[in-house]
Amino acid sequence: MTDPKQERSRATRQRLLETTIRCLAEHGWEVSTVGFIAAEAGISRGAVQHHFRTREALILGALEHMFEERAALLDALPDPESGPDRIHTVVTGLVEAIGGELFRAALQVWTVAAADPELRSAVVPLERRFARGVHRRAVRLLRVNDSDPEMRGLIQATLDLARGLALADVLTDDSHRRARVVRAWSTQLAAALAAAGAAPSR
Amino acid sequence: MTDPKQERSRATRQRLLETTIRCLAEHGWEVSTVGFIAAEAGISRGAVQHHFRTREALILGALEHMFEERAALLDALPDPESGPDRIHTVVTGLVEAIGGELFRAALQVWTVAAADPELRSAVVPLERRFARGVHRRAVRLLRVNDSDPEMRGLIQATLDLARGLALADVLTDDSHRRARVVRAWSTQLAAALAAAGAAPSR
């Protein structure tokens, strides 16, 4: 049986991390102090400090949590049957999982880290690990041979495109334009994957 | 003849805008106050306020200046002769012009604007105008038929990819990976443009 006190503590930690992500995405870095996040989560500052001793620890914990959420989104994507629209469905799923609130929250952290060497040195190893996890999932979903450097480059390009599209959605609702861009990209990617599949010894 | 006083005033304004961009890119939003930028530029606060009455006006002026700088970079790109590497050369030039210090400075403004409706409403119309200018230049450089929706989607995808690559370069030097991604995408884009050129009635 789970200790009810441990269970409560885990639920508090979870609520705190989700509130941190929402606060960063909606209110930005400057507003998202420990005091503001604690109040938004309905948790005392003391309880916050029990879980995370410093603001930096809370922010890094939230980044880790964002990645777990995104990984869960990617793992939950349906694996469509082969067919002309398979690549389009997968790319749409990747773009949705990489963008949205998780992206907007992470953007706040990256942007501050860009001009803050201490935060940057804490964020970079996390980001490397996250990037590997997303890449691995994209390879699985797209069913490509990742040892082919050209295919590897196209997977990376697709993930860079997804981040560029997420950025374009930060100031305005870009969903209509994004759907067209994803469609155009998917058509090219499907052609490239078909050509690589047809010439595996290449 | 130019009035020497006007000339000096213009040079001061120029130095102020360039310093604002450098400060945003290197030190970030929070540090880049009017006082900090004035000190970095060696200009009195009074002189800054003569040119820009508020911090917001200075930041928006710097955004406009960033776009003019980027447009100048794009207009100065060599227009390579036809050949197998033409698209690769153009895409590399686009990616370089969209990234770098101008991107890092703009990222600071976008990220704050994402959580600040007042700043956002000032930034969005500027960004729309900038995006149109960059798109027009990309169409010219790539020599594509922009009225073909599929081609238009591929141009936009290329520019979104460029922004995604610029973002990936903010925390670490991503130049080696970026070169491979640009190569992989350029190969696809060249094939798509060749196919569209071979079937113009499509």
Tab-separated table of C-alpha atoms in Angstrom:
chain	number	residue	atom	x	y	z
A	1	MET	CA	0.000	0.000	0.000
A	2	THR	CA	1.107	3.518	-0.756
A	3	ASP	CA	1.775	5.762	2.184
A	4	PRO	CA	-1.002	8.429	2.018
A	5	LYS	CA	1.474	11.117	3.111
A	6	GLN	CA	3.861	10.195	0.270
A	7	GLU	CA	0.921	10.081	-2.093
A	8	ARG	CA	-0.151	13.611	-1.073
A	9	SER	CA	3.394	14.864	-1.413
A	10	ARG	CA	3.629	13.441	-4.929
A	11	ALA	CA	0.309	15.013	-5.895
A	12	THR	CA	1.503	18.378	-4.552
A	13	ARG	CA	4.743	18.118	-6.523
A	14	GLN	CA	2.802	17.261	-9.676
A	15	ARG	CA	0.425	20.220	-9.219
A	16	LEU	CA	3.371	22.509	-8.580
A	17	LEU	CA	5.144	21.461	-11.788
A	18	GLU	CA	1.990	21.780	-13.891
A	19	THR	CA	1.301	25.212	-12.416
A	20	THR	CA	4.897	26.289	-13.136
A	21	ILE	CA	4.502	25.299	-16.791
A	22	ARG	CA	1.177	27.125	-17.085
A	23	CYS	CA	2.543	30.238	-15.339
A	24	LEU	CA	5.615	30.365	-17.600
A	25	ALA	CA	3.505	29.900	-20.745
A	26	GLU	CA	0.803	32.435	-19.775
A	27	HIS	CA	2.593	35.008	-17.650
A	28	GLY	CA	6.225	34.719	-18.728
A	29	TRP	CA	9.488	34.414	-16.854
A	30	GLU	CA	9.533	37.644	-14.879
A	31	VAL	CA	6.081	37.153	-13.326
A	32	SER	CA	6.679	33.448	-12.581
A	33	THR	CA	8.441	33.813	-9.245
A	34	VAL	CA	8.246	31.093	-6.574
A	35	GLY	CA	5.720	33.220	-4.644
A	36	PHE	CA	3.483	33.742	-7.708
A	37	ILE	CA	3.578	30.056	-8.687
A	38	ALA	CA	2.905	28.947	-5.087
A	39	ALA	CA	-0.140	31.238	-4.894
A	40	GLU	CA	-1.438	30.041	-8.283
A	41	ALA	CA	-1.029	26.410	-7.200
A	42	GLY	CA	-2.605	27.061	-3.793
A	43	ILE	CA	0.503	25.696	-2.060
A	44	SER	CA	2.384	27.440	0.735
A	45	ARG	CA	5.865	28.780	-0.031
A	46	GLY	CA	7.203	26.470	2.651
A	47	ALA	CA	5.726	23.441	0.900
A	48	VAL	CA	7.214	24.620	-2.401
A	49	GLN	CA	10.623	24.899	-0.793
A	50	HIS	CA	10.255	21.415	0.624
A	51	HIS	CA	10.115	20.138	-2.981
A	52	PHE	CA	12.414	22.647	-4.688
A	53	ARG	CA	14.908	24.656	-2.657
A	54	THR	CA	15.459	27.374	-5.290
A	55	ARG	CA	13.587	28.954	-8.192
A	56	GLU	CA	16.153	27.424	-10.550
A	57	ALA	CA	15.472	23.936	-9.163
A	58	LEU	CA	11.729	24.469	-9.657
A	59	ILE	CA	12.202	25.695	-13.237
A	60	LEU	CA	14.510	22.785	-14.108
A	61	GLY	CA	12.029	20.372	-12.519
A	62	ALA	CA	9.316	21.914	-14.688
A	63	LEU	CA	11.485	21.492	-17.822
A	64	GLU	CA	11.957	17.783	-16.982
A	65	HIS	CA	8.220	17.487	-16.452
A	66	MET	CA	7.545	19.196	-19.805
A	67	PHE	CA	9.711	16.629	-21.501
A	68	GLU	CA	7.941	13.732	-19.810
A	69	GLU	CA	4.601	15.218	-20.889
A	70	ARG	CA	5.796	15.635	-24.450
A	71	ALA	CA	7.254	12.119	-24.526
A	72	ALA	CA	3.887	10.806	-23.304
A	73	LEU	CA	2.125	12.774	-26.068
A	74	LEU	CA	4.483	11.303	-28.665
A	75	ASP	CA	4.135	7.768	-27.279
A	76	ALA	CA	0.349	8.121	-27.383
A	77	LEU	CA	0.266	9.144	-31.058
A	78	PRO	CA	-1.597	6.585	-33.123
A	79	ASP	CA	0.649	4.593	-35.435
A	80	PRO	CA	-1.362	4.829	-38.641
A	81	GLU	CA	-1.436	2.034	-41.156
A	82	SER	CA	0.606	2.418	-44.323
A	83	GLY	CA	-1.135	4.620	-46.832
A	84	PRO	CA	-0.706	7.838	-48.744
A	85	ASP	CA	-1.504	9.976	-45.707
A	86	ARG	CA	0.566	8.097	-43.150
A	87	ILE	CA	3.502	10.538	-43.197
A	88	HIS	CA	1.165	13.528	-43.084
A	89	THR	CA	-0.585	12.096	-40.005
A	90	VAL	CA	2.716	11.422	-38.250
A	91	VAL	CA	4.209	14.856	-39.058
A	92	THR	CA	0.996	16.547	-37.862
A	93	GLY	CA	1.259	14.614	-34.587
A	94	LEU	CA	4.935	15.532	-34.149
A	95	VAL	CA	4.252	19.210	-34.831
A	96	GLU	CA	1.380	19.263	-32.319
A	97	ALA	CA	3.391	17.496	-29.615
A	98	ILE	CA	6.370	19.834	-30.056
A	99	GLY	CA	4.313	23.059	-30.053
A	100	GLY	CA	1.599	24.404	-27.783
A	101	GLU	CA	1.816	25.250	-24.092
A	102	LEU	CA	4.886	23.090	-23.403
A	103	PHE	CA	6.781	24.952	-26.117
A	104	ARG	CA	5.650	28.363	-24.859
A	105	ALA	CA	6.789	27.495	-21.329
A	106	ALA	CA	10.145	26.129	-22.506
A	107	LEU	CA	10.641	29.207	-24.708
A	108	GLN	CA	10.588	31.403	-21.601
A	109	VAL	CA	13.354	29.308	-20.041
A	110	TRP	CA	15.478	29.101	-23.205
A	111	THR	CA	15.258	32.840	-23.804
A	112	VAL	CA	16.437	33.712	-20.311
A	113	ALA	CA	19.095	30.973	-20.463
A	114	ALA	CA	20.356	32.480	-23.747
A	115	ALA	CA	21.618	35.499	-21.812
A	116	ASP	CA	22.373	33.771	-18.468
A	117	PRO	CA	25.420	31.442	-18.574
A	118	GLU	CA	24.609	29.796	-15.227
A	119	LEU	CA	21.058	28.832	-16.184
A	120	ARG	CA	22.276	27.870	-19.653
A	121	SER	CA	24.822	25.383	-18.282
A	122	ALA	CA	22.027	23.700	-16.302
A	123	VAL	CA	19.572	23.673	-19.219
A	124	VAL	CA	21.863	22.465	-22.037
A	125	PRO	CA	22.429	18.879	-20.792
A	126	LEU	CA	18.666	18.492	-20.171
A	127	GLU	CA	17.878	19.763	-23.669
A	128	ARG	CA	20.376	17.370	-25.242
A	129	ARG	CA	18.718	14.459	-23.498
A	130	PHE	CA	15.236	15.684	-24.502
A	131	ALA	CA	16.315	16.145	-28.126
A	132	ARG	CA	17.599	12.569	-28.281
A	133	GLY	CA	14.320	11.271	-26.859
A	134	VAL	CA	12.213	13.206	-29.380
A	135	HIS	CA	14.460	12.144	-32.267
A	136	ARG	CA	14.223	8.473	-31.263
A	137	ARG	CA	10.421	8.696	-31.159
A	138	ALA	CA	10.285	10.459	-34.552
A	139	VAL	CA	12.441	7.719	-36.113
A	140	ARG	CA	10.121	5.056	-34.734
A	141	LEU	CA	6.936	6.839	-35.889
A	142	LEU	CA	8.271	7.588	-39.367
A	143	ARG	CA	9.817	4.066	-39.652
A	144	VAL	CA	13.009	5.344	-41.254
A	145	ASN	CA	16.522	3.996	-41.368
A	146	ASP	CA	18.277	6.442	-39.069
A	147	SER	CA	21.747	5.201	-40.058
A	148	ASP	CA	21.283	6.728	-43.529
A	149	PRO	CA	22.734	10.250	-43.097
A	150	GLU	CA	20.275	11.733	-45.601
A	151	MET	CA	17.272	10.247	-43.776
A	152	ARG	CA	18.723	11.344	-40.462
A	153	GLY	CA	19.056	14.880	-41.847
A	154	LEU	CA	15.411	14.868	-42.980
A	155	ILE	CA	14.169	13.683	-39.563
A	156	GLN	CA	16.152	16.459	-37.907
A	157	ALA	CA	14.839	18.970	-40.459
A	158	THR	CA	11.283	17.877	-39.648
A	159	LEU	CA	11.868	18.457	-35.924
A	160	ASP	CA	13.526	21.846	-36.604
A	161	LEU	CA	10.546	22.749	-38.791
A	162	ALA	CA	8.236	21.777	-35.910
A	163	ARG	CA	10.101	24.145	-33.579
A	164	GLY	CA	10.000	26.932	-36.185
A	165	LEU	CA	6.240	26.417	-36.559
A	166	ALA	CA	5.816	26.418	-32.775
A	167	LEU	CA	7.670	29.742	-32.614
A	168	ALA	CA	5.462	31.217	-35.348
A	169	ASP	CA	2.434	30.356	-33.199
A	170	VAL	CA	3.607	32.230	-30.101
A	171	LEU	CA	2.305	35.714	-30.962
A	172	THR	CA	-0.726	34.854	-33.088
A	173	ASP	CA	-2.849	31.819	-33.911
A	174	ASP	CA	-0.929	30.390	-36.864
A	175	SER	CA	-2.914	27.147	-37.191
A	176	HIS	CA	-4.294	27.695	-40.714
A	177	ARG	CA	-0.942	28.565	-42.265
A	178	ARG	CA	0.722	25.777	-40.260
A	179	ALA	CA	-1.654	23.148	-41.667
A	180	ARG	CA	-0.667	24.156	-45.220
A	181	VAL	CA	3.054	24.124	-44.409
A	182	VAL	CA	2.802	20.705	-42.747
A	183	ARG	CA	0.954	19.392	-45.795
A	184	ALA	CA	3.600	20.676	-48.233
A	185	TRP	CA	6.448	19.353	-46.086
A	186	SER	CA	4.813	15.948	-45.587
A	187	THR	CA	4.393	15.486	-49.335
A	188	GLN	CA	8.140	16.020	-49.844
A	189	LEU	CA	9.121	13.873	-46.884
A	190	ALA	CA	6.861	11.013	-48.054
A	191	ALA	CA	8.471	11.189	-51.524
A	192	ALA	CA	11.960	11.132	-49.999
A	193	LEU	CA	11.147	8.186	-47.738
A	194	ALA	CA	9.578	6.270	-50.625
A	195	ALA	CA	12.666	6.904	-52.779
A	196	ALA	CA	14.969	5.744	-49.963
A	197	GLY	CA	12.814	2.654	-49.407
A	198	ALA	CA	12.961	1.875	-53.119
A	199	ALA	CA	16.763	2.109	-53.120
A	200	PRO	CA	17.862	0.699	-49.747
A	201	SER	CA	21.445	0.023	-50.890
A	202	ARG	CA	21.978	3.713	-51.687
B	1	MET	CA	24.558	69.621	-48.195
B	2	THR	CA	23.541	67.643	-45.148
B	3	ASP	CA	23.096	69.578	-41.951
B	4	PRO	CA	25.954	68.364	-39.689
B	5	LYS	CA	23.650	68.465	-36.666
B	6	GLN	CA	21.079	66.271	-38.436
B	7	GLU	CA	23.885	63.993	-39.552
B	8	ARG	CA	25.118	63.622	-35.951
B	9	SER	CA	21.590	62.957	-34.737
B	10	ARG	CA	21.137	60.237	-37.350
B	11	ALA	CA	24.452	58.630	-36.401
B	12	THR	CA	23.433	58.674	-32.717
B	13	ARG	CA	20.099	57.046	-33.538
B	14	GLN	CA	21.857	54.372	-35.582
B	15	ARG	CA	24.342	53.637	-32.777
B	16	LEU	CA	21.504	53.476	-30.267
B	17	LEU	CA	19.536	50.942	-32.331
B	18	GLU	CA	22.602	48.769	-32.960
B	19	THR	CA	23.463	48.843	-29.260
B	20	THR	CA	19.876	47.906	-28.346
B	21	ILE	CA	20.067	44.854	-30.626
B	22	ARG	CA	23.449	43.809	-29.216
B	23	CYS	CA	22.262	44.316	-25.605
B	24	LEU	CA	19.082	42.268	-26.152
B	25	ALA	CA	21.026	39.458	-27.857
B	26	GLU	CA	23.851	39.346	-25.293
B	27	HIS	CA	22.259	40.424	-22.013
B	28	GLY	CA	18.572	39.663	-22.513
B	29	TRP	CA	15.391	41.599	-21.932
B	30	GLU	CA	15.572	42.239	-18.196
B	31	VAL	CA	19.067	43.754	-18.258
B	32	SER	CA	18.383	45.823	-21.405
B	33	THR	CA	16.802	48.865	-19.746
B	34	VAL	CA	17.035	52.312	-21.313
B	35	GLY	CA	19.725	53.233	-18.762
B	36	PHE	CA	21.825	50.136	-19.509
B	37	ILE	CA	21.562	50.591	-23.276
B	38	ALA	CA	22.376	54.315	-23.026
B	39	ALA	CA	25.497	53.545	-20.975
B	40	GLU	CA	26.583	50.798	-23.400
B	41	ALA	CA	26.105	53.160	-26.354
B	42	GLY	CA	27.873	56.044	-24.583
B	43	ILE	CA	24.805	58.238	-25.055
B	44	SER	CA	23.120	60.280	-22.324
B	45	ARG	CA	19.661	59.181	-21.184
B	46	GLY	CA	18.375	62.573	-22.285
B	47	ALA	CA	19.667	62.012	-25.812
B	48	VAL	CA	18.054	58.551	-25.868
B	49	GLN	CA	14.734	60.063	-24.838
B	50	HIS	CA	15.062	62.656	-27.585
B	51	HIS	CA	14.982	59.785	-30.096
B	52	PHE	CA	12.682	57.338	-28.260
B	53	ARG	CA	10.353	58.566	-25.532
B	54	THR	CA	9.782	55.136	-23.960
B	55	ARG	CA	11.541	51.801	-23.627
B	56	GLU	CA	8.816	50.255	-25.793
B	57	ALA	CA	9.449	52.810	-28.558
B	58	LEU	CA	13.174	52.032	-28.426
B	59	ILE	CA	12.574	48.265	-28.560
B	60	LEU	CA	10.131	48.605	-31.481
B	61	GLY	CA	12.606	50.893	-33.268
B	62	ALA	CA	15.253	48.215	-32.752
B	63	LEU	CA	12.922	45.545	-34.194
B	64	GLU	CA	12.372	47.706	-37.308
B	65	HIS	CA	16.126	48.179	-37.581
B	66	MET	CA	16.672	44.417	-37.255
B	67	PHE	CA	14.355	43.863	-40.172
B	68	GLU	CA	16.117	46.455	-42.307
B	69	GLU	CA	19.447	44.785	-41.482
B	70	ARG	CA	18.067	41.357	-42.353
B	71	ALA	CA	16.505	42.645	-45.576
B	72	ALA	CA	19.900	44.149	-46.500
B	73	LEU	CA	21.580	40.791	-45.775
B	74	LEU	CA	19.041	39.023	-48.004
B	75	ASP	CA	19.354	41.606	-50.775
B	76	ALA	CA	23.145	41.250	-50.678
B	77	LEU	CA	23.068	37.465	-51.076
B	78	PRO	CA	24.756	36.451	-54.302
B	79	ASP	CA	22.345	35.127	-56.915
B	80	PRO	CA	24.196	31.988	-57.946
B	81	GLU	CA	24.086	30.688	-61.501
B	82	SER	CA	21.905	27.707	-62.208
B	83	GLY	CA	23.575	24.492	-61.173
B	84	PRO	CA	23.115	21.535	-58.881
B	85	ASP	CA	24.148	23.534	-55.820
B	86	ARG	CA	22.135	26.669	-56.518
B	87	ILE	CA	19.268	25.805	-54.126
B	88	HIS	CA	21.705	24.727	-51.417
B	89	THR	CA	23.565	28.043	-51.695
B	90	VAL	CA	20.332	30.042	-51.506
B	91	VAL	CA	18.912	28.073	-48.556
B	92	THR	CA	22.221	28.424	-46.687
B	93	GLY	CA	22.068	32.188	-47.263
B	94	LEU	CA	18.440	32.385	-46.080
B	95	VAL	CA	19.216	30.367	-42.938
B	96	GLU	CA	22.206	32.573	-42.105
B	97	ALA	CA	20.272	35.814	-42.663
B	98	ILE	CA	17.359	34.637	-40.501
B	99	GLY	CA	19.536	33.388	-37.619
B	100	GLY	CA	22.388	34.881	-35.647
B	101	GLU	CA	22.387	38.014	-33.492
B	102	LEU	CA	19.281	39.548	-35.102
B	103	PHE	CA	17.306	36.413	-34.267
B	104	ARG	CA	18.617	36.268	-30.701
B	105	ALA	CA	17.638	39.911	-30.142
B	106	ALA	CA	14.168	39.438	-31.681
B	107	LEU	CA	13.661	36.267	-29.617
B	108	GLN	CA	13.941	38.332	-26.426
B	109	VAL	CA	11.191	40.662	-27.674
B	110	TRP	CA	8.907	37.854	-28.934
B	111	THR	CA	9.228	35.921	-25.679
B	112	VAL	CA	8.260	38.884	-23.530
B	113	ALA	CA	5.507	39.844	-26.005
B	114	ALA	CA	4.143	36.274	-25.742
B	115	ALA	CA	3.061	36.998	-22.155
B	116	ASP	CA	2.426	40.776	-22.494
B	117	PRO	CA	-0.702	41.626	-24.550
B	118	GLU	CA	0.220	45.322	-24.891
B	119	LEU	CA	3.690	44.665	-26.304
B	120	ARG	CA	2.269	41.849	-28.424
B	121	SER	CA	-0.289	44.115	-30.086
B	122	ALA	CA	2.551	46.482	-31.071
B	123	VAL	CA	4.858	43.703	-32.291
B	124	VAL	CA	2.379	41.618	-34.335
B	125	PRO	CA	1.783	44.122	-37.194
B	126	LEU	CA	5.543	44.709	-37.501
B	127	GLU	CA	6.196	40.968	-37.647
B	128	ARG	CA	3.539	40.493	-40.327
B	129	ARG	CA	5.200	43.134	-42.477
B	130	PHE	CA	8.646	41.613	-41.873
B	131	ALA	CA	7.415	38.119	-42.719
B	132	ARG	CA	6.013	39.359	-46.041
B	133	GLY	CA	9.325	41.042	-46.871
B	134	VAL	CA	11.343	37.908	-46.116
B	135	HIS	CA	8.926	35.709	-48.055
B	136	ARG	CA	9.122	38.006	-51.121
B	137	ARG	CA	12.903	37.868	-51.060
B	138	ALA	CA	12.936	34.071	-50.676
B	139	VAL	CA	10.614	33.740	-53.699
B	140	ARG	CA	12.930	35.930	-55.767
B	141	LEU	CA	16.090	34.082	-54.692
B	142	LEU	CA	14.598	30.626	-55.227
B	143	ARG	CA	12.956	31.740	-58.520
B	144	VAL	CA	9.726	29.904	-57.786
B	145	ASN	CA	6.162	30.424	-58.890
B	146	ASP	CA	4.603	31.703	-55.694
B	147	SER	CA	1.058	31.366	-57.031
B	148	ASP	CA	1.389	27.573	-56.949
B	149	PRO	CA	0.081	26.702	-53.452
B	150	GLU	CA	2.428	23.747	-53.136
B	151	MET	CA	5.473	25.888	-53.980
B	152	ARG	CA	4.244	28.584	-51.614
B	153	GLY	CA	3.975	25.968	-48.859
B	154	LEU	CA	7.543	24.816	-49.515
B	155	ILE	CA	8.920	28.375	-49.363
B	156	GLN	CA	7.121	28.937	-46.069
B	157	ALA	CA	8.374	25.586	-44.760
B	158	THR	CA	11.931	26.617	-45.658
B	159	LEU	CA	11.543	29.866	-43.691
B	160	ASP	CA	9.959	28.052	-40.715
B	161	LEU	CA	12.833	25.569	-40.821
B	162	ALA	CA	15.264	28.518	-40.774
B	163	ARG	CA	13.596	29.870	-37.615
B	164	GLY	CA	13.672	26.425	-35.994
B	165	LEU	CA	17.393	26.153	-36.790
B	166	ALA	CA	17.984	29.652	-35.422
B	167	LEU	CA	16.267	28.636	-32.179
B	168	ALA	CA	18.396	25.475	-31.914
B	169	ASP	CA	21.500	27.700	-32.077
B	170	VAL	CA	20.529	29.920	-29.135
B	171	LEU	CA	21.901	27.789	-26.282
B	172	THR	CA	24.801	26.037	-28.022
B	173	ASP	CA	26.778	26.320	-31.248
B	174	ASP	CA	24.676	24.179	-33.577
B	175	SER	CA	26.518	25.008	-36.801
B	176	HIS	CA	27.740	21.494	-37.676
B	177	ARG	CA	24.362	19.847	-37.258
B	178	ARG	CA	22.699	22.799	-39.018
B	179	ALA	CA	24.899	22.375	-42.098
B	180	ARG	CA	23.780	18.739	-42.433
B	181	VAL	CA	20.100	19.617	-41.968
B	182	VAL	CA	20.323	22.428	-44.546
B	183	ARG	CA	21.991	20.033	-46.996
B	184	ALA	CA	19.294	17.365	-46.520
B	185	TRP	CA	16.413	19.826	-46.955
B	186	SER	CA	18.024	21.601	-49.910
B	187	THR	CA	18.268	18.303	-51.779
B	188	GLN	CA	14.514	17.743	-51.299
B	189	LEU	CA	13.605	21.311	-52.154
B	190	ALA	CA	15.720	21.254	-55.329
B	191	ALA	CA	13.984	18.044	-56.416
B	192	ALA	CA	10.540	19.552	-55.725
B	193	LEU	CA	11.379	22.744	-57.634
B	194	ALA	CA	12.768	20.751	-60.567
B	195	ALA	CA	9.610	18.619	-60.673
B	196	ALA	CA	7.407	21.734	-60.580
B	197	GLY	CA	9.539	23.360	-63.307
B	198	ALA	CA	9.219	20.249	-65.471
B	199	ALA	CA	5.417	20.406	-65.120
B	200	PRO	CA	4.523	24.107	-65.099
B	201	SER	CA	0.892	23.520	-66.057
B	202	ARG	CA	0.358	21.443	-62.950
